[in-house]
Tab-separated table of N, CA and C in Angstrom:
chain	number	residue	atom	x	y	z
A	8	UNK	N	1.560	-8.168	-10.562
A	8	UNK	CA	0.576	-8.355	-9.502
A	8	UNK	C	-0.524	-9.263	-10.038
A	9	UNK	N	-0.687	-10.739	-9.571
A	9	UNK	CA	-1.488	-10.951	-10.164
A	9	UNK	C	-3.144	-11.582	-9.188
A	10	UNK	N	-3.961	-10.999	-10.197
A	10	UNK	CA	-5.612	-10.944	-9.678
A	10	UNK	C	-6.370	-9.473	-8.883
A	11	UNK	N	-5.302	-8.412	-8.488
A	11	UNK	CA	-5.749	-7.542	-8.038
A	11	UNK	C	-6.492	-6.417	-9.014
A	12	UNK	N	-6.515	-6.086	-10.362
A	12	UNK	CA	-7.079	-5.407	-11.099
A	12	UNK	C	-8.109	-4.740	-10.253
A	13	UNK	N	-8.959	-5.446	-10.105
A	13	UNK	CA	-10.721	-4.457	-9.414
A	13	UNK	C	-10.053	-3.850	-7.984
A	14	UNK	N	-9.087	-4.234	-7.431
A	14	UNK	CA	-8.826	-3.455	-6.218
A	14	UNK	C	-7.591	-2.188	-6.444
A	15	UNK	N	-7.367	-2.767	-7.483
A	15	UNK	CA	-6.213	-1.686	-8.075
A	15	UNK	C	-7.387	-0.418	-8.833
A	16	UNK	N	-8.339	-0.703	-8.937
A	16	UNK	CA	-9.253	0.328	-9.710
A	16	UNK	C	-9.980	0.731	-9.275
A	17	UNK	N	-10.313	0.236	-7.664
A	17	UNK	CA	-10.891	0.897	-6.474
A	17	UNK	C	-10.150	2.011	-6.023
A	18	UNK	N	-8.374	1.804	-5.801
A	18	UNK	CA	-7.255	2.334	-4.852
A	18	UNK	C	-7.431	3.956	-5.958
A	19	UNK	N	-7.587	3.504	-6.945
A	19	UNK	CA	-7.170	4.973	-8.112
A	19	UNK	C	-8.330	5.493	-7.656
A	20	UNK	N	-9.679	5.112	-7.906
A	20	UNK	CA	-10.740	5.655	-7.901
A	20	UNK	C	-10.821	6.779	-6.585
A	21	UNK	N	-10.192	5.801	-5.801
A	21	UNK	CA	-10.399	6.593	-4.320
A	21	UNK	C	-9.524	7.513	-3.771
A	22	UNK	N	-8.396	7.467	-4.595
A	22	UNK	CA	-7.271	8.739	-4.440
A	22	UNK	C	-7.779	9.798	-5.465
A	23	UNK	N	-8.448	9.768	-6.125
A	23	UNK	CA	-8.849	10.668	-7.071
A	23	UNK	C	-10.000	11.537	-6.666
A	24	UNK	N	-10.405	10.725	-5.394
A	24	UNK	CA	-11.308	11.433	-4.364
A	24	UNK	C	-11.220	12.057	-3.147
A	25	UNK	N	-10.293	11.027	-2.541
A	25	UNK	CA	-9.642	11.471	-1.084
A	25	UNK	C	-8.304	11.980	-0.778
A	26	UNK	N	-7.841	12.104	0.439
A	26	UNK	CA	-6.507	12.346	0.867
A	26	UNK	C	-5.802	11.805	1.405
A	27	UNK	N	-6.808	10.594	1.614
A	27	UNK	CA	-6.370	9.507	2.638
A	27	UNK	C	-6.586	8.121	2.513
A	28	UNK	N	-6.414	7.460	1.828
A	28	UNK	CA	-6.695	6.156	1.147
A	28	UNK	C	-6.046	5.243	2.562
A	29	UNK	N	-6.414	4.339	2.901
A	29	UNK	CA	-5.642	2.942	3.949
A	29	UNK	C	-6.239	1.424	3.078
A	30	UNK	N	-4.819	1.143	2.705
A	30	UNK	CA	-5.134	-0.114	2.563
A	30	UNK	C	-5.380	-1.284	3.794
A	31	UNK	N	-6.186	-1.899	3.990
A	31	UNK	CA	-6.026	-2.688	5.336
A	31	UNK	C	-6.291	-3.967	5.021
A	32	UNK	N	-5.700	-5.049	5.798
A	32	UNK	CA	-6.067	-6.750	6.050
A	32	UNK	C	-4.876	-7.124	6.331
A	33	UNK	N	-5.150	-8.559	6.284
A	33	UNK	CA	-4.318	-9.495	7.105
A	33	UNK	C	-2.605	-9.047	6.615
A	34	UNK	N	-1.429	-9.804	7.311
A	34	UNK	CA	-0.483	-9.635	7.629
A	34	UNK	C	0.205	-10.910	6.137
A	35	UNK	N	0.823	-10.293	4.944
A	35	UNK	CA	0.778	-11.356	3.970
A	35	UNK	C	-0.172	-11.115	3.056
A	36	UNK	N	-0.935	-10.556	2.801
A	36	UNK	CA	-1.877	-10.622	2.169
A	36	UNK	C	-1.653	-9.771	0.439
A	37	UNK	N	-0.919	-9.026	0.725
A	37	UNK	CA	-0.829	-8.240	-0.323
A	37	UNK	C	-0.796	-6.898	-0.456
A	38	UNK	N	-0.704	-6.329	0.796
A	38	UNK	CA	-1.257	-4.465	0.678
A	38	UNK	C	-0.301	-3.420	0.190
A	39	UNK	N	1.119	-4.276	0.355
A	39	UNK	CA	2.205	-3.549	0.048
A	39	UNK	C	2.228	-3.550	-1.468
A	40	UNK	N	2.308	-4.430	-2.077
A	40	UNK	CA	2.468	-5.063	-3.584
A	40	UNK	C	1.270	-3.958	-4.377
A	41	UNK	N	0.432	-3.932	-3.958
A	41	UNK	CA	-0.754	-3.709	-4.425
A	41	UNK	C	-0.711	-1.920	-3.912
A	42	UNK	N	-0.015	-1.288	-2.849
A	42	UNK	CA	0.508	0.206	-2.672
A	42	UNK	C	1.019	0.478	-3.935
A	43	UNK	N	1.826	-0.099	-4.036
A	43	UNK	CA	2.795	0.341	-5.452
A	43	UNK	C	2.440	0.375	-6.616
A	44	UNK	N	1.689	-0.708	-6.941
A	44	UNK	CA	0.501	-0.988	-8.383
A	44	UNK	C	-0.065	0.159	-8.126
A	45	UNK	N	-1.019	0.286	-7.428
A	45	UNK	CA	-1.931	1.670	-7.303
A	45	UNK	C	-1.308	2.967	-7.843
A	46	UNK	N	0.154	3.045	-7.091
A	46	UNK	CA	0.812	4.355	-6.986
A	46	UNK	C	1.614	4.423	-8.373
A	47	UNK	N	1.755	3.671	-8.688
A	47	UNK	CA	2.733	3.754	-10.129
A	47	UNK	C	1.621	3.718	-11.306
A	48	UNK	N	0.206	3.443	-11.043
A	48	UNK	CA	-0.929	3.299	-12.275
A	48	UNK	C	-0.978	5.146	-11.996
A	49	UNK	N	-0.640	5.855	-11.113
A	49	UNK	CA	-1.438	7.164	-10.597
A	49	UNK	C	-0.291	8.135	-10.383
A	50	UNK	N	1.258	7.780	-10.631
A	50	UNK	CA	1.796	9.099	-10.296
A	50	UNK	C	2.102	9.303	-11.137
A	51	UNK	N	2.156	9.757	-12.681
A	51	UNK	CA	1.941	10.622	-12.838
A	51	UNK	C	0.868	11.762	-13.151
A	52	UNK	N	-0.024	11.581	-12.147
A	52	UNK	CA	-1.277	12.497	-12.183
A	52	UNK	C	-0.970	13.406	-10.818
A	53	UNK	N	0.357	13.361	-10.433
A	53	UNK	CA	0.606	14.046	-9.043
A	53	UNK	C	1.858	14.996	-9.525
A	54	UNK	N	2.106	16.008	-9.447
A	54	UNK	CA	3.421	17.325	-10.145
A	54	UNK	C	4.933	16.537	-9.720
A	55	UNK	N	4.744	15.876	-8.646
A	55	UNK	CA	6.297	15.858	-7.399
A	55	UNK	C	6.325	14.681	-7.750
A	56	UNK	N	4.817	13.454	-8.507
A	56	UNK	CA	5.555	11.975	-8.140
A	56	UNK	C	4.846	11.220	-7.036
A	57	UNK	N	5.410	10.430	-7.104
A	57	UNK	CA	5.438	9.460	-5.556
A	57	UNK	C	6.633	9.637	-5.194
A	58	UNK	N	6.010	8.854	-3.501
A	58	UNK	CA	7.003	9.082	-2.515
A	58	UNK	C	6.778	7.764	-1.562
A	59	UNK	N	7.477	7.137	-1.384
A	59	UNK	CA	6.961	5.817	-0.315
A	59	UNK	C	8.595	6.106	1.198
A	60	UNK	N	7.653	5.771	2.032
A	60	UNK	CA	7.573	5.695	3.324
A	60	UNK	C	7.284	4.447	3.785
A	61	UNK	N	8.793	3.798	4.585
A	61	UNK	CA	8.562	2.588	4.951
A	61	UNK	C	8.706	2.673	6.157
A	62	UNK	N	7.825	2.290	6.885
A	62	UNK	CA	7.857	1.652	8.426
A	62	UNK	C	8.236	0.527	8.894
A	63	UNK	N	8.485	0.119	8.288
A	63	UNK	CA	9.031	-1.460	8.660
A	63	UNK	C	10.195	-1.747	9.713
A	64	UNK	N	11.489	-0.870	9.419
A	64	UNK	CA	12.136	-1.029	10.826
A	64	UNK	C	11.860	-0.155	11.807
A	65	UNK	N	10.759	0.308	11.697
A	65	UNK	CA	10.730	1.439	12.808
A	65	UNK	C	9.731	0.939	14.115
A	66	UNK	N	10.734	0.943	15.524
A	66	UNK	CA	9.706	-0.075	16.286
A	66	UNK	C	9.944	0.832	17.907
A	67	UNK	N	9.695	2.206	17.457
A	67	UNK	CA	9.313	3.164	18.457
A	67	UNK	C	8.250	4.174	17.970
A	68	UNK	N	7.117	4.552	18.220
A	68	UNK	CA	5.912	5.380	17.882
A	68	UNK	C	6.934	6.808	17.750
A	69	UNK	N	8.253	7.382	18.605
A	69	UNK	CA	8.661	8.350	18.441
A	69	UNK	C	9.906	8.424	16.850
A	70	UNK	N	9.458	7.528	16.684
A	70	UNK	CA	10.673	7.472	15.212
A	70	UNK	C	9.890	7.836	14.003
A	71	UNK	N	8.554	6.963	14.393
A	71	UNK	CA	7.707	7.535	13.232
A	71	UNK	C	7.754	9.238	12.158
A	72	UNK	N	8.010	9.985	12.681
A	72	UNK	CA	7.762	11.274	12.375
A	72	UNK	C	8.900	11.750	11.716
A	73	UNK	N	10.124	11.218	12.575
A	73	UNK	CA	11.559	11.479	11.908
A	73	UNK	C	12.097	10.698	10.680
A	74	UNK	N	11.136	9.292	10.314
A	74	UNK	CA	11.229	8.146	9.778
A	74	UNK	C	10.476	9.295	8.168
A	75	UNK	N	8.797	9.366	8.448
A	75	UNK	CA	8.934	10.440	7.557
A	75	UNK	C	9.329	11.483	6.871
A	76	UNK	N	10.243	12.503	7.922
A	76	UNK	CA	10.586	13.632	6.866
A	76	UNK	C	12.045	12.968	6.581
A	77	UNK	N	12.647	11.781	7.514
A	77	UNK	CA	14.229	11.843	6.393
A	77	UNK	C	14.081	11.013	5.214
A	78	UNK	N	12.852	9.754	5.040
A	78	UNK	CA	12.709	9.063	3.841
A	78	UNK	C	12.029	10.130	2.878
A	79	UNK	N	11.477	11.151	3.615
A	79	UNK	CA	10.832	12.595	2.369
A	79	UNK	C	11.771	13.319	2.185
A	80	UNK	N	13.242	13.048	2.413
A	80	UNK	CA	13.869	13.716	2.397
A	80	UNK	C	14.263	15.592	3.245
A	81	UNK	N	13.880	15.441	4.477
A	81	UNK	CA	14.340	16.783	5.214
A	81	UNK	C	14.490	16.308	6.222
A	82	UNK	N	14.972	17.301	7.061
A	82	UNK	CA	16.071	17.660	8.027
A	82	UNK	C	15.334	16.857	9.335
A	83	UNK	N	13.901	17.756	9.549
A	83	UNK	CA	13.476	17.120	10.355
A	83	UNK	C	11.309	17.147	10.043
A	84	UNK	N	10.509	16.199	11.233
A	84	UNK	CA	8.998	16.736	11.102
A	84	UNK	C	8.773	18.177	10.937
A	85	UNK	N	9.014	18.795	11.634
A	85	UNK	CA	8.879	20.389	11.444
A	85	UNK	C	9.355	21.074	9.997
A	86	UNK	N	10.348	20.784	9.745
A	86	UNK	CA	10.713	21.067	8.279
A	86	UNK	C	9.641	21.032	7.322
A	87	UNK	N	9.402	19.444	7.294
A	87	UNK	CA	8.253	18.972	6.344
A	87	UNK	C	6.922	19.763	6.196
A	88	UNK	N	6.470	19.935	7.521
A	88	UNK	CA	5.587	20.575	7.660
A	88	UNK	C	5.332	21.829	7.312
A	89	UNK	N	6.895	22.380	7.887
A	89	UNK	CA	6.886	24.187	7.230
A	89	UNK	C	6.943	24.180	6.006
A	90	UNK	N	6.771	23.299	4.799
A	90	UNK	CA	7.908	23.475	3.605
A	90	UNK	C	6.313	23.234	2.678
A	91	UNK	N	5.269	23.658	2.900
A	91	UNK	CA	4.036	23.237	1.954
A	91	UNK	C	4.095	23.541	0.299
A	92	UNK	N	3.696	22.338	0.152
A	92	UNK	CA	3.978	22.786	-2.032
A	92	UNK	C	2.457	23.243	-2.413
A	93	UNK	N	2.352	23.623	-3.392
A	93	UNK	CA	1.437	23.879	-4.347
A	93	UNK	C	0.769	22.767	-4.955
A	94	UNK	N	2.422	21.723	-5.383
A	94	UNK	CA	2.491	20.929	-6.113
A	94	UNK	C	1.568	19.719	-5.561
A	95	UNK	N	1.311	18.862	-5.946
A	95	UNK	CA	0.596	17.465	-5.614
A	95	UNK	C	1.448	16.651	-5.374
A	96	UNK	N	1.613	15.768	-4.614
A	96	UNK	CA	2.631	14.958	-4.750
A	96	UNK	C	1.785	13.534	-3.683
A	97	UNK	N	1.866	11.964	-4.193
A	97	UNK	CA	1.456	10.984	-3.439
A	97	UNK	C	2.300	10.479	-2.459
A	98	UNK	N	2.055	9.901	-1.116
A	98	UNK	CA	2.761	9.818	-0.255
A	98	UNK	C	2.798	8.603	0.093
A	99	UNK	N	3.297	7.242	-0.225
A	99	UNK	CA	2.988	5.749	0.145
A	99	UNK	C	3.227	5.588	1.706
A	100	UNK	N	2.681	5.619	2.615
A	100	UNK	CA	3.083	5.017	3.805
A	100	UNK	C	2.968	3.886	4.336
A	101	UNK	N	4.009	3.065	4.150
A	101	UNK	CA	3.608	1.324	4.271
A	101	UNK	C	4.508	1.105	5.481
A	102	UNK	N	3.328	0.033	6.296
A	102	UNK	CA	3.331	-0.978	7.416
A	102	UNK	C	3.186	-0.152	8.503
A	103	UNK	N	1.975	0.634	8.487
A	103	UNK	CA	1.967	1.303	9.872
A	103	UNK	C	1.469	0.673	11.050
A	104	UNK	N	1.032	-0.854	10.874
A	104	UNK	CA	0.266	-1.597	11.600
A	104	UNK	C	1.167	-1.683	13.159
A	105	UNK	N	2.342	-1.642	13.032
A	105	UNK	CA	2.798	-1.789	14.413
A	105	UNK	C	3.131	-0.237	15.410
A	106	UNK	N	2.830	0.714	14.277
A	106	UNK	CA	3.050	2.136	15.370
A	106	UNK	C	1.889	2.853	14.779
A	107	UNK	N	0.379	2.410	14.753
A	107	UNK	CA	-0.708	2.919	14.129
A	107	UNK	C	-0.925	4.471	14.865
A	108	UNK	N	-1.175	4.444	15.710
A	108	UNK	CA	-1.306	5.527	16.398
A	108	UNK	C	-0.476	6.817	16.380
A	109	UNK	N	0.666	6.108	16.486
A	109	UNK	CA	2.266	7.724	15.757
A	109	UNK	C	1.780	7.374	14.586
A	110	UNK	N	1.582	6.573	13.436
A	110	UNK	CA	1.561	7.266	12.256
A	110	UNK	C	0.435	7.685	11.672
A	111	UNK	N	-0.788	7.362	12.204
A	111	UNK	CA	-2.028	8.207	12.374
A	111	UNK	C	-1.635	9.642	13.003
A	112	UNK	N	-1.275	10.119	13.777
A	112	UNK	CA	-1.063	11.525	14.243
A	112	UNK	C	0.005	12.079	13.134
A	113	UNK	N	0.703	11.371	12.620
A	113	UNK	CA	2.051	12.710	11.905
A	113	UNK	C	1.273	12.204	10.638
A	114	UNK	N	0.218	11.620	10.003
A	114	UNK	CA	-0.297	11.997	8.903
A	114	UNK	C	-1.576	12.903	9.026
A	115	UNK	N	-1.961	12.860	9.806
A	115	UNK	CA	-2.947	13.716	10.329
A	115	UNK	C	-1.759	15.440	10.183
A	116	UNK	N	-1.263	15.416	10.911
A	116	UNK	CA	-0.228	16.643	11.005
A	116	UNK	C	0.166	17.164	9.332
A	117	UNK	N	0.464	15.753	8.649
A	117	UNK	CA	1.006	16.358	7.931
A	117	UNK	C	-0.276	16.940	6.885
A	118	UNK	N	-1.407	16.068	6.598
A	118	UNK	CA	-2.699	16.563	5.945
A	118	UNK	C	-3.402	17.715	6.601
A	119	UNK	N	-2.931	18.483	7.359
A	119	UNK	CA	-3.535	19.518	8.304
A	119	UNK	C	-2.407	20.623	7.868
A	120	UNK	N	-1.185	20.556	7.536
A	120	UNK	CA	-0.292	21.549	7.419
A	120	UNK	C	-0.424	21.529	6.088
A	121	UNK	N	0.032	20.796	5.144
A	121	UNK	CA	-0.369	20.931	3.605
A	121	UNK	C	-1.263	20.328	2.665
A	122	UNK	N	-1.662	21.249	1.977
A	122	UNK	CA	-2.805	20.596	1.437
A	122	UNK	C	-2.799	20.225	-0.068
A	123	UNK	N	-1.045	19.984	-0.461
A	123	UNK	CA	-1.049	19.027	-1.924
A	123	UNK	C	-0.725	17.736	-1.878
A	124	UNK	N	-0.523	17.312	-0.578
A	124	UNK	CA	-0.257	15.630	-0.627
A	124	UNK	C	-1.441	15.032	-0.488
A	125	UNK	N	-1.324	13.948	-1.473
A	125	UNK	CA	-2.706	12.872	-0.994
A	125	UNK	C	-1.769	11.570	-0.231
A	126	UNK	N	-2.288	10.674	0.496
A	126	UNK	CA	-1.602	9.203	1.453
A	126	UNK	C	-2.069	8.216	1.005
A	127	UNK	N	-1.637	7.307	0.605
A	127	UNK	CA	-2.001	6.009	0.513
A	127	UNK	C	-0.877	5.281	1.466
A	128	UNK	N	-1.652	4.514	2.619
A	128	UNK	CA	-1.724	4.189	3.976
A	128	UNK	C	-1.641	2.527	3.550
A	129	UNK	N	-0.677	1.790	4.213
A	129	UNK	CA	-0.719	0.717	4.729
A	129	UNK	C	-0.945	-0.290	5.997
A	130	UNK	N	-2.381	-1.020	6.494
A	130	UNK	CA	-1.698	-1.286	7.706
A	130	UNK	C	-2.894	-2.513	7.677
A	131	UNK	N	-2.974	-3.013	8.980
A	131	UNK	CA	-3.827	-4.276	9.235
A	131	UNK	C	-4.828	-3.536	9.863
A	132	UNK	N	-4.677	-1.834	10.196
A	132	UNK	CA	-5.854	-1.459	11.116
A	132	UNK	C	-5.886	-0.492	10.620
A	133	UNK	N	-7.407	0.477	10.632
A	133	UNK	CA	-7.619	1.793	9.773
A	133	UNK	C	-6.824	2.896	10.440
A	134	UNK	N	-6.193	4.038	10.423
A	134	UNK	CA	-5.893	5.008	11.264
A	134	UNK	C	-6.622	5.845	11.779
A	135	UNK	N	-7.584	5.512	11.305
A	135	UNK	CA	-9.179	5.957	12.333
A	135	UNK	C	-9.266	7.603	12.091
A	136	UNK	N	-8.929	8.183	10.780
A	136	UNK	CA	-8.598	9.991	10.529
A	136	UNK	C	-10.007	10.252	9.974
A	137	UNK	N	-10.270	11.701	10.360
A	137	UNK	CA	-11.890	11.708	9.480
A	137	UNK	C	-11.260	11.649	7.935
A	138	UNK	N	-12.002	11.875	7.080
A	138	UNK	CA	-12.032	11.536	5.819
A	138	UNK	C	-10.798	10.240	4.985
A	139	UNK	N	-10.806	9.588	6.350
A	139	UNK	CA	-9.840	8.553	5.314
A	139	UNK	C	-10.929	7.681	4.814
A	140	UNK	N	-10.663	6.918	3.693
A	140	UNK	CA	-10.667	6.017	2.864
A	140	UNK	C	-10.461	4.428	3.358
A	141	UNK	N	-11.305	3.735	3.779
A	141	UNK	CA	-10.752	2.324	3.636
A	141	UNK	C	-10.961	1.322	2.609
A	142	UNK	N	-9.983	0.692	2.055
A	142	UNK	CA	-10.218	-0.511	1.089
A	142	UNK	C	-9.388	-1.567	1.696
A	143	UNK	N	-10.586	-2.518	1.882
A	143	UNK	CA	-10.197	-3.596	2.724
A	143	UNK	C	-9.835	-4.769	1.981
A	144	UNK	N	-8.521	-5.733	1.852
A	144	UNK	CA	-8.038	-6.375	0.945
A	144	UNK	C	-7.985	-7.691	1.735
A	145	UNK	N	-8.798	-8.604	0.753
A	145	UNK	CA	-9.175	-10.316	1.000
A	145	UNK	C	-8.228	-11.000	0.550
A	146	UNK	N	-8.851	-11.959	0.788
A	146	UNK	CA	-7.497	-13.275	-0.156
A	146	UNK	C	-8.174	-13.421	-0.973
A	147	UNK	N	-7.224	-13.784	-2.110
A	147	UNK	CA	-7.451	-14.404	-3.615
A	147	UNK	C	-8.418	-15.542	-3.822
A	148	UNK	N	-9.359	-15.710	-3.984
A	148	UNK	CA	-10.189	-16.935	-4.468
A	148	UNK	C	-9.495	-17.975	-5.005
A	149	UNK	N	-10.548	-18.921	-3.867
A	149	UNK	CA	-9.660	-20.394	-4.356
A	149	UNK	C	-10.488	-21.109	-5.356
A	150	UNK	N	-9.933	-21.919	-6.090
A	150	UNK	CA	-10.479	-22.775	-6.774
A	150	UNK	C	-11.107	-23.633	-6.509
A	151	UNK	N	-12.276	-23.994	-7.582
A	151	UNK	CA	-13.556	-25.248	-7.060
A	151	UNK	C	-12.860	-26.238	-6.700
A	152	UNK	N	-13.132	-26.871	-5.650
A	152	UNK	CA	-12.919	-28.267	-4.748
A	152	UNK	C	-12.754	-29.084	-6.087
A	153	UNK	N	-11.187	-29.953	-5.931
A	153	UNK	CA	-11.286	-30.806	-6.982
A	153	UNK	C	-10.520	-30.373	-8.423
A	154	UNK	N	-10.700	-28.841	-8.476
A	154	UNK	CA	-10.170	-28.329	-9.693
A	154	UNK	C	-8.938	-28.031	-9.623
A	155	UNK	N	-8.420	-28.174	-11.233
A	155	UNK	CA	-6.648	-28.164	-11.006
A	155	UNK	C	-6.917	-26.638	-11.882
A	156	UNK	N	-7.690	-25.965	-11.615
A	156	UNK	CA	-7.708	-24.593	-12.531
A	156	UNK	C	-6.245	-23.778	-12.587
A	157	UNK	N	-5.507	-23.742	-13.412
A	157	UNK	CA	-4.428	-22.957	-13.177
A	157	UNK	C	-4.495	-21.822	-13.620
A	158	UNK	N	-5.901	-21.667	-14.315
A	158	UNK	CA	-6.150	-19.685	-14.757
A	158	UNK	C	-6.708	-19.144	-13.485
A	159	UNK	N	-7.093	-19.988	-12.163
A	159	UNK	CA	-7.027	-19.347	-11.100
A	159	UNK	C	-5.910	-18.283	-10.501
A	160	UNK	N	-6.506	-16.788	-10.214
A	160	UNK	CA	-5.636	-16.155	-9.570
A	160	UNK	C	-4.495	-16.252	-8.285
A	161	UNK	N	-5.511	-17.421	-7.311
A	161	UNK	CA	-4.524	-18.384	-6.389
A	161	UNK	C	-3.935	-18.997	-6.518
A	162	UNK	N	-4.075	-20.083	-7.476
A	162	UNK	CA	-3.538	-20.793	-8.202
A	162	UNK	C	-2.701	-20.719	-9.092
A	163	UNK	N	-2.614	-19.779	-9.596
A	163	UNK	CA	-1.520	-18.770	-10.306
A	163	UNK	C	-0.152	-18.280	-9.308
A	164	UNK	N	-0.711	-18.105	-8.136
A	164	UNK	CA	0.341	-17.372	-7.586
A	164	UNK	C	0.910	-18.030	-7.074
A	165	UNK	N	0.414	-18.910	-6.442
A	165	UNK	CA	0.861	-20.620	-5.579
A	165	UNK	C	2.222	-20.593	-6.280
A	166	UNK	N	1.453	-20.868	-7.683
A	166	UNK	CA	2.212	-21.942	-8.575
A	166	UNK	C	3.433	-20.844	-9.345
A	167	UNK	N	3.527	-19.916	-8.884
A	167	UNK	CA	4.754	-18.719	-8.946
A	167	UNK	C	5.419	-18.578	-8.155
A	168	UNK	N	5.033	-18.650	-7.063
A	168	UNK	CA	6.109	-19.060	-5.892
A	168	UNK	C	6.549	-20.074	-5.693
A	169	UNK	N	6.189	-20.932	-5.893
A	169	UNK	CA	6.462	-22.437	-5.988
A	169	UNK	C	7.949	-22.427	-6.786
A	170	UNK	N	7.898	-21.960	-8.143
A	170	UNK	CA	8.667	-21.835	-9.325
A	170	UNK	C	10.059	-20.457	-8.526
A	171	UNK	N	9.159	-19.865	-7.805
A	171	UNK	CA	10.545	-19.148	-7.613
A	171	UNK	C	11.607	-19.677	-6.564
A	172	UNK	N	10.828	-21.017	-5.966
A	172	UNK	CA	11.450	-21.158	-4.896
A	172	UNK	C	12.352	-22.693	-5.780
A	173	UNK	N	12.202	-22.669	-7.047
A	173	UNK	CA	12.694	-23.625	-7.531
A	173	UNK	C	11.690	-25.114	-7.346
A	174	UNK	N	11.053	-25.285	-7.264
A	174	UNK	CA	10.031	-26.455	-7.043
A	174	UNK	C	9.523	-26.604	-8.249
A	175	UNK	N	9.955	-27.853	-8.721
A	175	UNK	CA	9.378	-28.819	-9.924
A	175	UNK	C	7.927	-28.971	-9.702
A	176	UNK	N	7.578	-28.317	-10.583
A	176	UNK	CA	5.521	-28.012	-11.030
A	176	UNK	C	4.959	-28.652	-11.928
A	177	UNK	N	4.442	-29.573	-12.176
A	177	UNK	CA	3.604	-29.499	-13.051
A	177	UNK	C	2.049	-29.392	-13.319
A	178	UNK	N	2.019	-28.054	-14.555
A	178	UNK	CA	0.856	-27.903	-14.298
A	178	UNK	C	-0.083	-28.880	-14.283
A	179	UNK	N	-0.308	-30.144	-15.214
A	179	UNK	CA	-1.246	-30.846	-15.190
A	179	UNK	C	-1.391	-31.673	-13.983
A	180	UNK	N	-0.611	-31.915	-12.734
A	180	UNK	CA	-0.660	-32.866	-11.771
A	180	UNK	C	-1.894	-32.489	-10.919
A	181	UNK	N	-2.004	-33.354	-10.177
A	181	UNK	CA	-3.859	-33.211	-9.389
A	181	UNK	C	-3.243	-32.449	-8.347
């Protein structure tokens, strides 16, 4: 991941506080990449682990819920819910931006039925829950007008994708 450090040390800070962390911003930006950094600097400070939850093909608000307990592995929402641990365990829920509202309610449900999961939330919009957490994620700083800085963090990444896409780079060119 590169340049996110201070937001990666916000995301810990704030799961170490809350239950409900949301990463939010633009579409591309980074929130997913930067879920996982967070969650892999921090699970093991959780008994069960992480757990990620993808929304991504899910493009009915009523799938949401079933989308959770079979990627958590059970039968069905109700299951999940009846089945409360002791244990701690982190819950990644990424790309809720297109069914915000179902997945605001079945995390709400599920932070209301048990009380050892903490969420770290993905989306372009907050889920609007009391005690969530927002950390709102910018773009990478660009380099001074003119500068070929390649210890830039944008500039860094440009020039990594560039390379993965096979594109002849050189660093010194204007």
């Amino acid at each position: 991941l590169i340049g996110r450090r201070a937001e990666i040390a916000q995301v810990v800070d704030r799961l170490a506080q809350r239950r409900l962390v949301t990463l939010i911003g633009p579409g591309g930006i980074g929130k997913t990449a930067l879920a996982r950094a967070a969650a892999a600097e921090v699970g093991d400070d959780y008994e069960l682990g992480t757990r990620v939850v993808d929304l991504t093909r899910i493009d009915t608000a009523d799938a949401v819920t079933s989308a959770l307990a079979g990627q958590l592995g059970f039968a069905s929402f109700d299951d999940l819910l009846a089945s409360p641990s002791e244990q701690a365990a982190l819950i990644v829920v990424d790309n809720c931006e297109h069914v915000t509202a179902a997945a605001a309610d079945a995390v709400a449900a599920l932070l209301d039925a048990c009380q050892s999961p903490t969420v770290l939330a993905t989306s372009r919009s907050p889920l609007d829950l009391p005690g969530e957490s927002l950390v709102v994620l910018g773009p990478l700083g660009l380099p001074e007008a003119g500068s070929h800085d390649v210890d830039n963090d944008s500039m860094r990444l440009f020039l990594d994708r560039a390379r993965d896409h096979r594109a002849v780079v050189n660093d010194e060119q204007p």
